[in-house]
mmCIF file of C-alpha atoms in Angstrom:
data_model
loop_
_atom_site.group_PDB
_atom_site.id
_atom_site.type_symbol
_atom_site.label_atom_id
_atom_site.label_comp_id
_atom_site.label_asym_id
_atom_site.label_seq_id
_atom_site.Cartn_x
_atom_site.Cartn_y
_atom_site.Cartn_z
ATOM 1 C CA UNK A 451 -16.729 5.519 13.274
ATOM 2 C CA UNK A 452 -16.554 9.013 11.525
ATOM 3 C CA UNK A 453 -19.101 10.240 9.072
ATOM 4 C CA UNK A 454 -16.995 9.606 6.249
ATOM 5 C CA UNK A 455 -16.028 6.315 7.314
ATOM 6 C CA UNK A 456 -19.663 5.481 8.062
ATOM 7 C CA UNK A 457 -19.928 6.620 4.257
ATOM 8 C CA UNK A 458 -17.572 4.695 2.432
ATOM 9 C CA UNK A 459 -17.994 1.561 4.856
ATOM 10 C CA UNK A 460 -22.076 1.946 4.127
ATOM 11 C CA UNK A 461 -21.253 2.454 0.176
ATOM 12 C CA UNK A 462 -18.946 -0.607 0.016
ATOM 13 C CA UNK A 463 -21.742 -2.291 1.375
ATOM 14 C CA UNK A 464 -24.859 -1.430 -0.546
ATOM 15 C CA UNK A 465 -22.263 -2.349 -4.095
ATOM 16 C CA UNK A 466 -21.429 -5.917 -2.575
ATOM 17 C CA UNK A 467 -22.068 -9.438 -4.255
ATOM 18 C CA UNK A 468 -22.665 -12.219 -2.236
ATOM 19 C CA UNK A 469 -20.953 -14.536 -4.709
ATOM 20 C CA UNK A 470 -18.187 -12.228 -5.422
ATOM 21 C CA UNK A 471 -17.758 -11.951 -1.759
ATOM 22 C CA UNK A 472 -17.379 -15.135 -1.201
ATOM 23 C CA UNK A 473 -14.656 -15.796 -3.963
ATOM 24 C CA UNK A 474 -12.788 -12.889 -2.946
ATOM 25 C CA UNK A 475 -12.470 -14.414 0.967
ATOM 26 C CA UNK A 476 -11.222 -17.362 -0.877
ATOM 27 C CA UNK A 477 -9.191 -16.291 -2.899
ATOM 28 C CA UNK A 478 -7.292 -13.946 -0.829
ATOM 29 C CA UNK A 479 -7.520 -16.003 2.042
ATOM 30 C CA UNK A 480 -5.304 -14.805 5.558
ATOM 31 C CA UNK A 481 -8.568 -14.343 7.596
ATOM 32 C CA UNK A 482 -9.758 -11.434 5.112
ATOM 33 C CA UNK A 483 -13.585 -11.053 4.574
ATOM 34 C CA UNK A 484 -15.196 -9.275 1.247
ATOM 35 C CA UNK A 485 -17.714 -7.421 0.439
ATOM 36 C CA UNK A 486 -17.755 -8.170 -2.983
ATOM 37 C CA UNK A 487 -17.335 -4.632 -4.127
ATOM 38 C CA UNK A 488 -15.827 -4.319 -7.500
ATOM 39 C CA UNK A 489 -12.545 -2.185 -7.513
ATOM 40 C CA UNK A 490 -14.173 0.453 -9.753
ATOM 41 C CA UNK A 491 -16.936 0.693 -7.282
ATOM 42 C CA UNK A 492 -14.173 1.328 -4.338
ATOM 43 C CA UNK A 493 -12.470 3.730 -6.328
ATOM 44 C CA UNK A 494 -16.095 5.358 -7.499
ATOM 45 C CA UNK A 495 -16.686 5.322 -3.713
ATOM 46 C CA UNK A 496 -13.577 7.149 -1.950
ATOM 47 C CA UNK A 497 -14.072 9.817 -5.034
ATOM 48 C CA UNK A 498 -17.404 10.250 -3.923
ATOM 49 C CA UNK A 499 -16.459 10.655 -0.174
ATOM 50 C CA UNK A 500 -13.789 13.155 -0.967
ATOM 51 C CA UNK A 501 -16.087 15.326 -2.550
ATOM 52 C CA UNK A 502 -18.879 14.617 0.387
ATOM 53 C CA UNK A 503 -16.264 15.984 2.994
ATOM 54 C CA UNK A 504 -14.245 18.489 1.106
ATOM 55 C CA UNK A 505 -11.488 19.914 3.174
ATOM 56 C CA UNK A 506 -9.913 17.105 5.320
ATOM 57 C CA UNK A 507 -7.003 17.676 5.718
ATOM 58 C CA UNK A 508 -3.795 15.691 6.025
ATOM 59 C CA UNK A 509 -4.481 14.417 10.517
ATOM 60 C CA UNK A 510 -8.157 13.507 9.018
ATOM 61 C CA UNK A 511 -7.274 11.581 6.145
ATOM 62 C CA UNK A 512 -4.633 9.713 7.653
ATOM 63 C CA UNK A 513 -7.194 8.771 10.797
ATOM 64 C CA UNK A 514 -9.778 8.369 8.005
ATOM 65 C CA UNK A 515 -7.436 5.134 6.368
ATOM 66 C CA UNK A 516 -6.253 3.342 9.810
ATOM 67 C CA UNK A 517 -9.967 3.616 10.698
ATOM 68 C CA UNK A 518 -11.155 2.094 7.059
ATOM 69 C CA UNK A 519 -8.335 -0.487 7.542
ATOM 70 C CA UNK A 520 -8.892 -1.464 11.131
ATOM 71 C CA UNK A 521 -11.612 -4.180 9.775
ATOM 72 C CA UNK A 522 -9.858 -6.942 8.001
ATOM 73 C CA UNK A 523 -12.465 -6.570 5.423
ATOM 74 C CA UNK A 524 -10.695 -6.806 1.357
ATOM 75 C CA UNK A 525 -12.674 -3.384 -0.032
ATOM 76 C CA UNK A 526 -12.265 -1.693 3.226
ATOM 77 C CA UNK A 527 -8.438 -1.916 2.833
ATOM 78 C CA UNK A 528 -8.351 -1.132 -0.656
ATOM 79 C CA UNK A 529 -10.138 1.971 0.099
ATOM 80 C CA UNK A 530 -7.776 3.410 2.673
ATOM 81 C CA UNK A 531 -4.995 2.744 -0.112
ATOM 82 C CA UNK A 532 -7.142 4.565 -2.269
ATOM 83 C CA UNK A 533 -7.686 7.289 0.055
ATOM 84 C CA UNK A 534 -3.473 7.715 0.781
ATOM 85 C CA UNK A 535 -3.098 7.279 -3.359
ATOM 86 C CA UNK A 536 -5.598 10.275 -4.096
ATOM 87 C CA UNK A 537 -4.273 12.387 -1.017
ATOM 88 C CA UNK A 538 -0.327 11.614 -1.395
ATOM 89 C CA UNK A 539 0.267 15.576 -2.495
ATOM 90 C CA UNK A 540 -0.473 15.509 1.670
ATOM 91 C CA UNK A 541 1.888 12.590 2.795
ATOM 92 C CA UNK A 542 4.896 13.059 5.036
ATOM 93 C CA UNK A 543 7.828 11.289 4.922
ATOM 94 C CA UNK A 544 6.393 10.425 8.403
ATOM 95 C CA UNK A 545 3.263 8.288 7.530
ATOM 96 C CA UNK A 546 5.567 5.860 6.454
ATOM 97 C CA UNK A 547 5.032 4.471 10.236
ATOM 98 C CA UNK A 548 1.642 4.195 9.768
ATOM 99 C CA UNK A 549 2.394 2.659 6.278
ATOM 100 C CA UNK A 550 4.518 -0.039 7.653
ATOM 101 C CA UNK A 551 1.491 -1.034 10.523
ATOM 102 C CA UNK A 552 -0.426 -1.356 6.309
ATOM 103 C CA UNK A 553 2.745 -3.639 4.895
ATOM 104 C CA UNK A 554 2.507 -5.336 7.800
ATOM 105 C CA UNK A 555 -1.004 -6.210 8.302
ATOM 106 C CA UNK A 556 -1.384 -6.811 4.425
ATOM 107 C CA UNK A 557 0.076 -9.679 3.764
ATOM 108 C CA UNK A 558 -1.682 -10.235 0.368
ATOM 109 C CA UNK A 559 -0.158 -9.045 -3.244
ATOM 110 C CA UNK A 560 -3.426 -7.140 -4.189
ATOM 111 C CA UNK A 561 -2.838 -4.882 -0.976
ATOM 112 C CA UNK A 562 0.587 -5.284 -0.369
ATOM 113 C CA UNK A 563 2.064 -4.205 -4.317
ATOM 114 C CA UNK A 564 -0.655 -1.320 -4.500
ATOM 115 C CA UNK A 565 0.578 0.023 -1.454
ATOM 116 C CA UNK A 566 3.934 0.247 -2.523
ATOM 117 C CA UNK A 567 3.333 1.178 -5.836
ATOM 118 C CA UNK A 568 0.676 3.538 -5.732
ATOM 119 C CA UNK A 569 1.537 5.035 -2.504
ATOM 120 C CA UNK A 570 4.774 4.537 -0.979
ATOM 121 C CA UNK A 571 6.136 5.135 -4.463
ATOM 122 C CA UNK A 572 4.592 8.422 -5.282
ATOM 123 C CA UNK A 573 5.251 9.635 -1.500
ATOM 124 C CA UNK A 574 8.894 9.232 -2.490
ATOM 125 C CA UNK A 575 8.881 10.984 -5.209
ATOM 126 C CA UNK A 576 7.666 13.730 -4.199
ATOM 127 C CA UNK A 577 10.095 14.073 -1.228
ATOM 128 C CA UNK A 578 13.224 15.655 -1.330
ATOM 129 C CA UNK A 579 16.291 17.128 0.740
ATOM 130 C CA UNK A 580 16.397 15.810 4.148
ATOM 131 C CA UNK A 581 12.908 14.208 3.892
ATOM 132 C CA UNK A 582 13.610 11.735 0.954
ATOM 133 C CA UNK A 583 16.449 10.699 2.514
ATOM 134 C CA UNK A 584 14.769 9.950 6.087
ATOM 135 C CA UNK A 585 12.482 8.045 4.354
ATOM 136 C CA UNK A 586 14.988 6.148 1.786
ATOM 137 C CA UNK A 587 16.709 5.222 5.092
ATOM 138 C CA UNK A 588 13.355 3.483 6.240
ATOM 139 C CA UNK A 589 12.773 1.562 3.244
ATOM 140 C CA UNK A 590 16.561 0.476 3.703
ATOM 141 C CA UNK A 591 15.419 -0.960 6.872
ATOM 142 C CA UNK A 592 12.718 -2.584 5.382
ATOM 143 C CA UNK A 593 15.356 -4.584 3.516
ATOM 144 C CA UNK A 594 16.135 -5.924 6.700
ATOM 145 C CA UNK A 595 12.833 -6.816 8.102
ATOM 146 C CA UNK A 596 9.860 -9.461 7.193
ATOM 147 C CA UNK A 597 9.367 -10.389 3.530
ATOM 148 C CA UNK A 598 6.094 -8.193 2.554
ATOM 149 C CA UNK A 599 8.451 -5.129 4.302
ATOM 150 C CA UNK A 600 11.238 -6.448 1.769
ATOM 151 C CA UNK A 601 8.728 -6.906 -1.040
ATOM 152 C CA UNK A 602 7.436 -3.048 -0.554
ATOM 153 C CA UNK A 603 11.042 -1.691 -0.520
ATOM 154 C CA UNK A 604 11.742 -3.276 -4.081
ATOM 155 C CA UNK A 605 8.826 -2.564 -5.563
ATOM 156 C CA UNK A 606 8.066 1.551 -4.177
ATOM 157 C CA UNK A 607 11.364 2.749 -6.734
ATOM 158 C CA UNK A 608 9.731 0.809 -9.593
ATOM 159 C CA UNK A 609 7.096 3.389 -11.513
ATOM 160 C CA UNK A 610 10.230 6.428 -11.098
ATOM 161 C CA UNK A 611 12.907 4.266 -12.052
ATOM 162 C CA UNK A 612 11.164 3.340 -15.167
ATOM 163 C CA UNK A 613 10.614 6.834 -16.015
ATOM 164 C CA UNK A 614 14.512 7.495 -15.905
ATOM 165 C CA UNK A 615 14.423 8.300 -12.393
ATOM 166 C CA UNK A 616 14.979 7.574 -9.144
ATOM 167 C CA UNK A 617 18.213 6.272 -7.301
ATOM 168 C CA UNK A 618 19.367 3.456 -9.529
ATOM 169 C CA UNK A 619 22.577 2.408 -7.001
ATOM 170 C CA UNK A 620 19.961 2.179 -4.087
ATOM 171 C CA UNK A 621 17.988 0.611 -6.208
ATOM 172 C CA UNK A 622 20.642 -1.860 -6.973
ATOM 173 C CA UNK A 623 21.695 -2.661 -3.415
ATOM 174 C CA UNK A 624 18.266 -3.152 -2.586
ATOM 175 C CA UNK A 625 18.580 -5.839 -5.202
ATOM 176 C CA UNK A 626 21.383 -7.292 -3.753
ATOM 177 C CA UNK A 627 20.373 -7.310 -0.411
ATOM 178 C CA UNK A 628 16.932 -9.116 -2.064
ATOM 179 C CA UNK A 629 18.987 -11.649 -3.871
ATOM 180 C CA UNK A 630 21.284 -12.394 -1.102
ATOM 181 C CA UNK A 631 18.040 -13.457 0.517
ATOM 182 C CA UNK A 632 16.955 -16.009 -1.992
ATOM 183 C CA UNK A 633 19.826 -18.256 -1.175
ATOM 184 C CA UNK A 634 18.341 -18.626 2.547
ATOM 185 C CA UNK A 635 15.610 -20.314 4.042
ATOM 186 C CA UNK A 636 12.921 -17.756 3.313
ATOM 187 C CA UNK A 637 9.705 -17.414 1.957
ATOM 188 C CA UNK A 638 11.178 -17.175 -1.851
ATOM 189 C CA UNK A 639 7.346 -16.130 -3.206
ATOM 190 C CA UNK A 640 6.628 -13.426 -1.270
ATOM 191 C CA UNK A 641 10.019 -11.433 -2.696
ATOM 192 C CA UNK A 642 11.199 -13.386 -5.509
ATOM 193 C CA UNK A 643 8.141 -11.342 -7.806
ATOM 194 C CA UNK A 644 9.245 -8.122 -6.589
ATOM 195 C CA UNK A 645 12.877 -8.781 -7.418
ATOM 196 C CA UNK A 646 11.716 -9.990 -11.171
ATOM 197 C CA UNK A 647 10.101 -6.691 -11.174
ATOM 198 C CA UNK A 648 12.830 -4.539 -9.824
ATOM 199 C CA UNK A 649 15.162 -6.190 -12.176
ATOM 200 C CA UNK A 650 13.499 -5.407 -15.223
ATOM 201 C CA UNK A 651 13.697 -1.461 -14.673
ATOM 202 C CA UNK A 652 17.118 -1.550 -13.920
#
């Protein structure tokens, strides 16, 4: 493990609860464990690790989240989102790869809509030309691929699109696309929130 993962993984630690730990892994469920960290102490932590090892750049800090997320551990995970949500002025349209492997692996709405939100959203935004539209054509994909894939796609647009931006019509197809869906044997909870959501900014 690096020194900085050693860091935030020894931090996490030390600000567990046994008894929040133990209603987190319930909770949450889908084989995750828990340290019991509170959020504000993950948050408090990957602030404090960023200033510890100033200067990593964009290789490092993308090696620095698949290595916190690697351990199906709850406050690991939400500190590599953390990590890709303070450092997304560094994203490339190509971590979205790595991003999906995240999506993926999540499977839970307190990783899953954070990740989309907070980081696949922002990444977007900040993307334009060629780029944004290379990674638009991903999340298109997305539309065609396992429900938490679908979920992200509809919910990434939502935090510009409010703002009165974004690509509405995209938007909107995505929506149809997500609709469509409902009417087929699928699992309805995982996307049916997302397309509430998506709705209501449109």
């Amino acid at each position: 493990m690096s020194a900085a993962g050693e860091f935030i993984d020894a931090a996490l630690q030390y600000e567990g609860d046994g008894y929040r730990a133990a209603d987190v892994a319930e909770r949450l469920g889908d084989g995750l464990r828990s340290y019991g960290s509170s959020v504000g102490a993950v948050r408090g932590t990957v602030r404090d690790a960023l200033r510890k090892f100033r200067g990593l750049e964009h290789d490092e800090l993308a090696a620095l989240a698949s290595e916190l997320w690697a351990v199906p551990v709850f406050e690991r995970r939400l500190a590599a989102i953390v990590l890709l949500q303070s450092s997304v002025a560094v994203l490339r349209h190509t971590d979205l790869t790595r991003i999906e492997g995240f999506v993926r692996a999540g499977r839970v709405p307190q990783l899953a809509d954070p990740l989309a939100t907070d980081v696949i959203g922002p990444l977007l935004e900040r993307l334009d030309g060629t780029a944004r539209a290379k990674a638009e054509t991903v999340l298109d994909r997305w539309m065609q691929d396992e429900p938490w894939l679908r979920r992200a796609a509809l919910l990434a647009p939502i935090r510009e699109l409010g703002a009165g931006g974004g690509d509405v019509d995209r938007a909107t197809r995505r929506l149809a696309v997500a609709l469509d869906g409902l009417q087929r044997p699928a699992p309805i909870a995982v996307v049916e929130p997302a397309v509430e959501r998506l709705r209501a900014v449109l």
